[in-house]
mmCIF file of C-alpha atoms in Angstrom:
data_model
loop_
_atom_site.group_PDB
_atom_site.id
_atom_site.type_symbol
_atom_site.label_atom_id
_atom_site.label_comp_id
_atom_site.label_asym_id
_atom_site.label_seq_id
_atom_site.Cartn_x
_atom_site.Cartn_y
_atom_site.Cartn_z
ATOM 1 C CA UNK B 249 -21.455 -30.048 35.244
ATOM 2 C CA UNK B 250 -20.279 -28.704 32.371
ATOM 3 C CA UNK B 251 -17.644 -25.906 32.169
ATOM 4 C CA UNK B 252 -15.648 -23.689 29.895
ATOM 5 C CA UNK B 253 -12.098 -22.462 30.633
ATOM 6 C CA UNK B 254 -10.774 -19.773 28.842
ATOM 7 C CA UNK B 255 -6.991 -17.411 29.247
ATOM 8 C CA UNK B 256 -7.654 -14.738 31.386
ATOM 9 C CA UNK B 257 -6.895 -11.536 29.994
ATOM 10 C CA UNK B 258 -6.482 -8.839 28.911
ATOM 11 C CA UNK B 259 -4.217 -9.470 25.865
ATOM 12 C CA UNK B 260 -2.693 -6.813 24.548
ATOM 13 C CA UNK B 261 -0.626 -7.325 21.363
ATOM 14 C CA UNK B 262 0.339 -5.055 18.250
ATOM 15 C CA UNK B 263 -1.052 -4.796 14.999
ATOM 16 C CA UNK B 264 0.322 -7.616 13.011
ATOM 17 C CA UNK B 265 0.755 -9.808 15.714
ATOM 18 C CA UNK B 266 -0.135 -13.453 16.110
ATOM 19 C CA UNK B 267 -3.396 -14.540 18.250
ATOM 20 C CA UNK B 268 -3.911 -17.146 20.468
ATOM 21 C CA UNK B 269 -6.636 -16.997 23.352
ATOM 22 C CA UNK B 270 -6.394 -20.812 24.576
ATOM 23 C CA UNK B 271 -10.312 -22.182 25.468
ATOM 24 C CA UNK B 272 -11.020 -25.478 27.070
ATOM 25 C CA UNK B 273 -14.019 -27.499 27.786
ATOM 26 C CA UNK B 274 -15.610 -30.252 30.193
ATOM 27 C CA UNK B 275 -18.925 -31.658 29.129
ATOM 28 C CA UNK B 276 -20.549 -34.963 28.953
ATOM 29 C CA UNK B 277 -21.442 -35.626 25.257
ATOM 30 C CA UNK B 278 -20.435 -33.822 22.451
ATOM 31 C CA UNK B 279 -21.461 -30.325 22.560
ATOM 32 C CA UNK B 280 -21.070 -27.686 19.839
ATOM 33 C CA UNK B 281 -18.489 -25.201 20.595
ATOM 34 C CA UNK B 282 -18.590 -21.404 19.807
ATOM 35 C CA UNK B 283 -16.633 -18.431 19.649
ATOM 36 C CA UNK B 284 -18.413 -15.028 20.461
ATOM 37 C CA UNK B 285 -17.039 -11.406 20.393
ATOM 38 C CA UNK B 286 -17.994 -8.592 22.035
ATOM 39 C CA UNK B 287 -17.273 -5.357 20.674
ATOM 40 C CA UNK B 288 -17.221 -2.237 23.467
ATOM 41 C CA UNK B 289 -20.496 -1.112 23.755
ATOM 42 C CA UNK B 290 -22.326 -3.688 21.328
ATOM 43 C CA UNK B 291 -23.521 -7.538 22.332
ATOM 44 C CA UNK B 292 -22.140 -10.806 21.646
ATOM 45 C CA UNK B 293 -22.034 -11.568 17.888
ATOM 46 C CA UNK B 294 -21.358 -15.445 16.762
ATOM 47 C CA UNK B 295 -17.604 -15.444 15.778
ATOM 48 C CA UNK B 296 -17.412 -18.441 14.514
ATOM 49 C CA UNK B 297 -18.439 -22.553 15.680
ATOM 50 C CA UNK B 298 -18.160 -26.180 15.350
ATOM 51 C CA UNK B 299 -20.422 -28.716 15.454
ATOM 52 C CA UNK B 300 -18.105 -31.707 15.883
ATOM 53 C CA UNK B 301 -14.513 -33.851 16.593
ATOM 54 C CA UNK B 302 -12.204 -31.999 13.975
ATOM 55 C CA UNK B 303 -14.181 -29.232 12.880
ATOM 56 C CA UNK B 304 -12.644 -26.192 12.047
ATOM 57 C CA UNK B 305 -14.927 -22.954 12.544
ATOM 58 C CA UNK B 306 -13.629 -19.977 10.809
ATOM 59 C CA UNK B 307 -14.535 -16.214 9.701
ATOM 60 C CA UNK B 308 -12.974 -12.886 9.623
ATOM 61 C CA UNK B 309 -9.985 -14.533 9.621
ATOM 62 C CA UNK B 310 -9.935 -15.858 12.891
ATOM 63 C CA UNK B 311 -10.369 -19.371 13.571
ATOM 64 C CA UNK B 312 -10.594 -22.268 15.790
ATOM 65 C CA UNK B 313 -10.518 -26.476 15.882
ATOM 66 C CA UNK B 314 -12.367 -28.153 18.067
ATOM 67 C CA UNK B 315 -10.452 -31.015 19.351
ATOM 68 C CA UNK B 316 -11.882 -33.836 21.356
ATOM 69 C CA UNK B 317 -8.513 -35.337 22.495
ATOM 70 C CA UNK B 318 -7.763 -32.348 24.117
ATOM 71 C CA UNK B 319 -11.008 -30.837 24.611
ATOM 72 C CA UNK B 320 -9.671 -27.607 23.596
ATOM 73 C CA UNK B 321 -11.006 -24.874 20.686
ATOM 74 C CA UNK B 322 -8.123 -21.985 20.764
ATOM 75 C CA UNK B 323 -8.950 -19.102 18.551
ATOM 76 C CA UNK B 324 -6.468 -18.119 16.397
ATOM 77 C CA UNK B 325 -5.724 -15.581 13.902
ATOM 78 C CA UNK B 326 -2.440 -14.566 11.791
ATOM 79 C CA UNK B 327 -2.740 -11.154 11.984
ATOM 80 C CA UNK B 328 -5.035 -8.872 14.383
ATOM 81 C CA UNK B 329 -6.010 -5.238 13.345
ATOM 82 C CA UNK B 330 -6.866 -2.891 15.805
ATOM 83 C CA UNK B 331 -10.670 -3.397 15.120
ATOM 84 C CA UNK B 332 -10.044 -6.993 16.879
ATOM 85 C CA UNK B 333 -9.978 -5.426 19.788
ATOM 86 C CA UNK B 334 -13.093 -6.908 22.157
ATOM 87 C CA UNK B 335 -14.130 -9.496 24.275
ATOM 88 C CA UNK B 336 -13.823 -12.826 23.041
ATOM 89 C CA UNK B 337 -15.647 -15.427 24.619
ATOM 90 C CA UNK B 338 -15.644 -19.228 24.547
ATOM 91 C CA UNK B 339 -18.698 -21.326 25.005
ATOM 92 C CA UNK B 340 -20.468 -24.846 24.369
ATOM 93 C CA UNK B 341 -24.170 -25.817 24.452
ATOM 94 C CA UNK B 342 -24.482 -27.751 27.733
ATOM 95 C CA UNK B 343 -28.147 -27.205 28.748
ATOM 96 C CA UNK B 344 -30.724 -29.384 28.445
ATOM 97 C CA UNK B 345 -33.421 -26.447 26.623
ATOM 98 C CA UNK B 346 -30.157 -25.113 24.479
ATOM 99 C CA UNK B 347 -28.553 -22.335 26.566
ATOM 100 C CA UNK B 348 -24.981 -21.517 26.226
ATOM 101 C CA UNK B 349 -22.236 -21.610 29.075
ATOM 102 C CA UNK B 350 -19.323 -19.553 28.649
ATOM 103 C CA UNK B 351 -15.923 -18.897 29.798
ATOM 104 C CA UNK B 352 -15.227 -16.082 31.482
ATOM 105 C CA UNK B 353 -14.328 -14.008 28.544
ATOM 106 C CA UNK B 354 -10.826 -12.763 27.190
ATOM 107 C CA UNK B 355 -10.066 -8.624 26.750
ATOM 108 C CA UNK B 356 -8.470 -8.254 23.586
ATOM 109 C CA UNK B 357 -6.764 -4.603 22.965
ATOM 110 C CA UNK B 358 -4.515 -4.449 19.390
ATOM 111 C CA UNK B 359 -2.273 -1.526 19.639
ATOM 112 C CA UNK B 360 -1.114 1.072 16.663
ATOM 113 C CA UNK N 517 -29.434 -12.551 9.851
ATOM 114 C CA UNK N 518 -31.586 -13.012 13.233
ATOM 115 C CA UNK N 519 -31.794 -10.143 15.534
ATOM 116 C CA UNK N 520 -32.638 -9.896 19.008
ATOM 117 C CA UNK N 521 -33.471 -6.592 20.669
ATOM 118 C CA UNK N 522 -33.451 -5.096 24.237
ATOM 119 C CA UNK N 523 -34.635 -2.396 25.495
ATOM 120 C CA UNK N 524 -34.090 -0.990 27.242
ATOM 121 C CA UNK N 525 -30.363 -0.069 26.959
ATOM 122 C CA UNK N 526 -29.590 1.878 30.020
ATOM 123 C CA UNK N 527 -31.817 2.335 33.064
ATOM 124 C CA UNK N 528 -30.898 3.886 35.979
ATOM 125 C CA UNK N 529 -33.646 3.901 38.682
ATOM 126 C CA UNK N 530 -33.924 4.734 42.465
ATOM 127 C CA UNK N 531 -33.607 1.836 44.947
ATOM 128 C CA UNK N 532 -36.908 0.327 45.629
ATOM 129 C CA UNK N 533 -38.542 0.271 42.099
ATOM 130 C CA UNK N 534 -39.129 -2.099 39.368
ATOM 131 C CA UNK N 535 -37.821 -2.500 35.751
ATOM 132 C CA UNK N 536 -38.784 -4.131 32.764
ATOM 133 C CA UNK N 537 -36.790 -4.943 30.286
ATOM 134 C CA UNK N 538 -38.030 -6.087 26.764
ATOM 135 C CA UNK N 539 -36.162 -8.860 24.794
ATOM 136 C CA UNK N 540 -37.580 -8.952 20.701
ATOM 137 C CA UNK N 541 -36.900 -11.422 18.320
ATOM 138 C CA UNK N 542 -37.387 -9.173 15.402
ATOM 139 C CA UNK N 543 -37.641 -11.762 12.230
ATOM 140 C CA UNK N 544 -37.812 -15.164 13.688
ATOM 141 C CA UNK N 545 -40.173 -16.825 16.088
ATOM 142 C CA UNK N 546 -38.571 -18.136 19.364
ATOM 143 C CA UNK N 547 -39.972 -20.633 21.689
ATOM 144 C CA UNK N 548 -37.311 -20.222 23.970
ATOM 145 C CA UNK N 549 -35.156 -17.001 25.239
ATOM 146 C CA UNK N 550 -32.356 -16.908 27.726
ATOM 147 C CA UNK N 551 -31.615 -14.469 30.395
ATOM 148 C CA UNK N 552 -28.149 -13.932 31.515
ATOM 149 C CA UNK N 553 -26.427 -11.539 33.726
ATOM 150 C CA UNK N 554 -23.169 -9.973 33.182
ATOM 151 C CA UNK N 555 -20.706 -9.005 36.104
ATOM 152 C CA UNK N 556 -17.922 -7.005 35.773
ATOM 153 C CA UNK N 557 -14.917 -9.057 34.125
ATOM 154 C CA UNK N 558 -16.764 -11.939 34.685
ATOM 155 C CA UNK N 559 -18.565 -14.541 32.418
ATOM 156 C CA UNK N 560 -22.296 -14.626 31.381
ATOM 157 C CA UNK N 561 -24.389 -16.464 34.080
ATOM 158 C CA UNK N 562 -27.718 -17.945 32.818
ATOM 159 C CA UNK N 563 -30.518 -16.792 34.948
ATOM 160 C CA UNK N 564 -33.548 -18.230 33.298
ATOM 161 C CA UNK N 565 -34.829 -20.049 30.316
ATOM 162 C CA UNK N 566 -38.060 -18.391 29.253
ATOM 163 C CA UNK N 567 -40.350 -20.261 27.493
ATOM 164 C CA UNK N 568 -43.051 -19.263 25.459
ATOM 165 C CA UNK N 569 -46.877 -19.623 27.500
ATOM 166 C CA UNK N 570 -45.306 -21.263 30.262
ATOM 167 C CA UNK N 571 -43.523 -20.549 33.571
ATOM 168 C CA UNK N 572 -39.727 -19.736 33.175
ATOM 169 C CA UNK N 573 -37.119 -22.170 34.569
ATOM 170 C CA UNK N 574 -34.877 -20.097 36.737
ATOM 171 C CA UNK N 575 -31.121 -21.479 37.598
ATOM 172 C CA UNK N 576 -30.114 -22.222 41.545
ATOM 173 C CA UNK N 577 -29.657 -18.874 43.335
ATOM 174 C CA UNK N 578 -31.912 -16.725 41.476
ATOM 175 C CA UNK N 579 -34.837 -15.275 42.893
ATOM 176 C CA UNK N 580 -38.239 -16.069 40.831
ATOM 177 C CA UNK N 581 -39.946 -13.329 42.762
ATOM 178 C CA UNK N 582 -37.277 -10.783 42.371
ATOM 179 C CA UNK N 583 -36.731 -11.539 38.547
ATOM 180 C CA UNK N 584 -40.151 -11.875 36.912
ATOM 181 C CA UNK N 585 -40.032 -13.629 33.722
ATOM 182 C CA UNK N 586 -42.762 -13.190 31.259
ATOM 183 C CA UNK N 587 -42.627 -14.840 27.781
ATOM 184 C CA UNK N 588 -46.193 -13.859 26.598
ATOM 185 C CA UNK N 589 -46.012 -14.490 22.589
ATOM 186 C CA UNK N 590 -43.229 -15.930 20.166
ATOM 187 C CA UNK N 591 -41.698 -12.794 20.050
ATOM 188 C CA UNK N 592 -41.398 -11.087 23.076
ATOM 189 C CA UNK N 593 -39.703 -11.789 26.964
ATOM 190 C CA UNK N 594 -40.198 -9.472 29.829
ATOM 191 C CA UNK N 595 -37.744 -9.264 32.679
ATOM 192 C CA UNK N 596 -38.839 -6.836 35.254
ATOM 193 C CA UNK N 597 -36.517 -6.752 37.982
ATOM 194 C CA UNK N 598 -38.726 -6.048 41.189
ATOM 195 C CA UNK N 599 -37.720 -3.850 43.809
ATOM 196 C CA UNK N 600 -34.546 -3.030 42.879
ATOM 197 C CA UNK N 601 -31.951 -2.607 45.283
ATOM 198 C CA UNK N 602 -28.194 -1.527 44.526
ATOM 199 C CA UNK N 603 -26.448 -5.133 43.868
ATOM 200 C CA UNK N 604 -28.972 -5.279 40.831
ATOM 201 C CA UNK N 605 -26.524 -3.498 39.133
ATOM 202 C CA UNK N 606 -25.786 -5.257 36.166
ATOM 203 C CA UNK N 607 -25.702 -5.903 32.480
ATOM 204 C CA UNK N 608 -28.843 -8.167 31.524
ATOM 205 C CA UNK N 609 -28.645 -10.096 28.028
ATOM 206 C CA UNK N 610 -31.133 -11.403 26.640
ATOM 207 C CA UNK N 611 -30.609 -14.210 24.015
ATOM 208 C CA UNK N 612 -32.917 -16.791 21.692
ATOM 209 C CA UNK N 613 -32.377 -19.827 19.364
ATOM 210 C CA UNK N 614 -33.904 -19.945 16.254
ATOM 211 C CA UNK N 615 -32.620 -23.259 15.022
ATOM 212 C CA UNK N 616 -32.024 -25.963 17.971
ATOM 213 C CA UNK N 617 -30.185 -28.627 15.725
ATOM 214 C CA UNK N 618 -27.405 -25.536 15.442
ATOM 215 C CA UNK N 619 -27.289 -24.505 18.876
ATOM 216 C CA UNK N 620 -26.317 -20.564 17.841
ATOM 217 C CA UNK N 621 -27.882 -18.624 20.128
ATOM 218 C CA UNK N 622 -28.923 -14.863 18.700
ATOM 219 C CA UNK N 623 -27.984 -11.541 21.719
ATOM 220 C CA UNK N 624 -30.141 -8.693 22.006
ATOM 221 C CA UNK N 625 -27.517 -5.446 23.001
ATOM 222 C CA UNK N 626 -27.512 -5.746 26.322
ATOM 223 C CA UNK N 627 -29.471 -3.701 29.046
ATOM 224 C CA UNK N 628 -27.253 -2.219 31.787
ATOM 225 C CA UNK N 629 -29.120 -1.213 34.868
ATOM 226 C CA UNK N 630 -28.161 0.910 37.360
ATOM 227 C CA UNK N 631 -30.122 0.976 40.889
ATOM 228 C CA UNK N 632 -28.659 4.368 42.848
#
């Protein structure tokens, strides 16, 4: 069935730094892929998505291409503040009614 | 935007009894609502798909009996965990689709239950 494979965390980097949480994907068809955060004590908020091959889903700075050869959509940003900090999680639509399946999530803490 | 609420947030509740928990779709209409569970450092796992006026489909492994679903108007799913024992424990998330051809699914907050 379908699947989503994301880093394990937690990450742990300083202000400034640059992100990476890697996020790959098994699925028959073409599914849209998202990114959703998590912010401690609040629920998952769209991040960003793509819908297709080459698509590049962006906001708040962060963003991510979804790439078919590779079947990958890593989340990147330039430059995390320490309001990044969260849960990130990866996921694609692979149900039949539209439900989501996720990765297992990625702790992000940005330090001082 | 859409917004999905749950309530409700916490619960904590004695072995034995039952809980509801109320999912919202406050300014769209939803035909369809997800429940998911929540472990520890661990992914979202889909329980159910509740569908509006009909029976919920629950995934392999959960209990129908144990996790009533109720999806009684466009608006509104129940999930009433029966008989709660202490590996309930968990954080339930409710989530809905308002647009199908998008695939963004909308969260409600979260519900974390606690069964002592």
């Amino acid at each position: 069935g379908d699947s989503v494979t994301q880093m394990e965390g937690p990450v742990t980097l300083s202000e400034e730094a640059f992100l990476t949480i890697n996020c790959t994907y098994t699925a028959t068809g073409y599914p849209s892929l998202f990114w959703y955060v998590q912010y401690p004590g609040e629920g998952l908020q769209l991040l960003l998505k793509a819908t297709k091959a080459d698509d590049k889903g962006s906001n708040k700075g962060f963003e991510a291409t979804y790439r078919k050869e590779t079947t990958s959509f890593h989340l990147e940003k330039g430059s995390v503040q320490v309001s990044d900090s969260a849960v990130y999680f990866c996921a694609l639509n692979g149900g039949s009614q539209g439900n989501l399946i996720f990765g297992k999530g990625t702790k992000l803490s940005v330090k001082p | 935007g859409a917004v999905v609420s749950q309530h409700p947030s916490w619960v904590i509740c004695k072995s034995g009894t039952s809980v509801k928990i109320e999912c919202r779709s406050l300014d769209f209409q939803a035909t369809t609502m997800f429940w998911y569970r929540q472990f520890p450092k661990q992914s979202l796992m889909l329980m159910a798909t509740s569908n509006e006026g009909s029976k919920a489909t629950y995934e392999q492994g959960v209990e129908k009996d144990k996790f009533l679903i109720n999806h009684a108007s466009l608006t509104l799913s129940t999930l009433t965990v029966t008989s709660a024992h202490p590996e309930d424990s968990s954080f339930y998330i409710c989530s809905a689709s308002r647009n199908s051809n998008t695939g963004e699914l909308f969260f409600g907050e979260g519900s974390r239950l606690t069964v002592l």
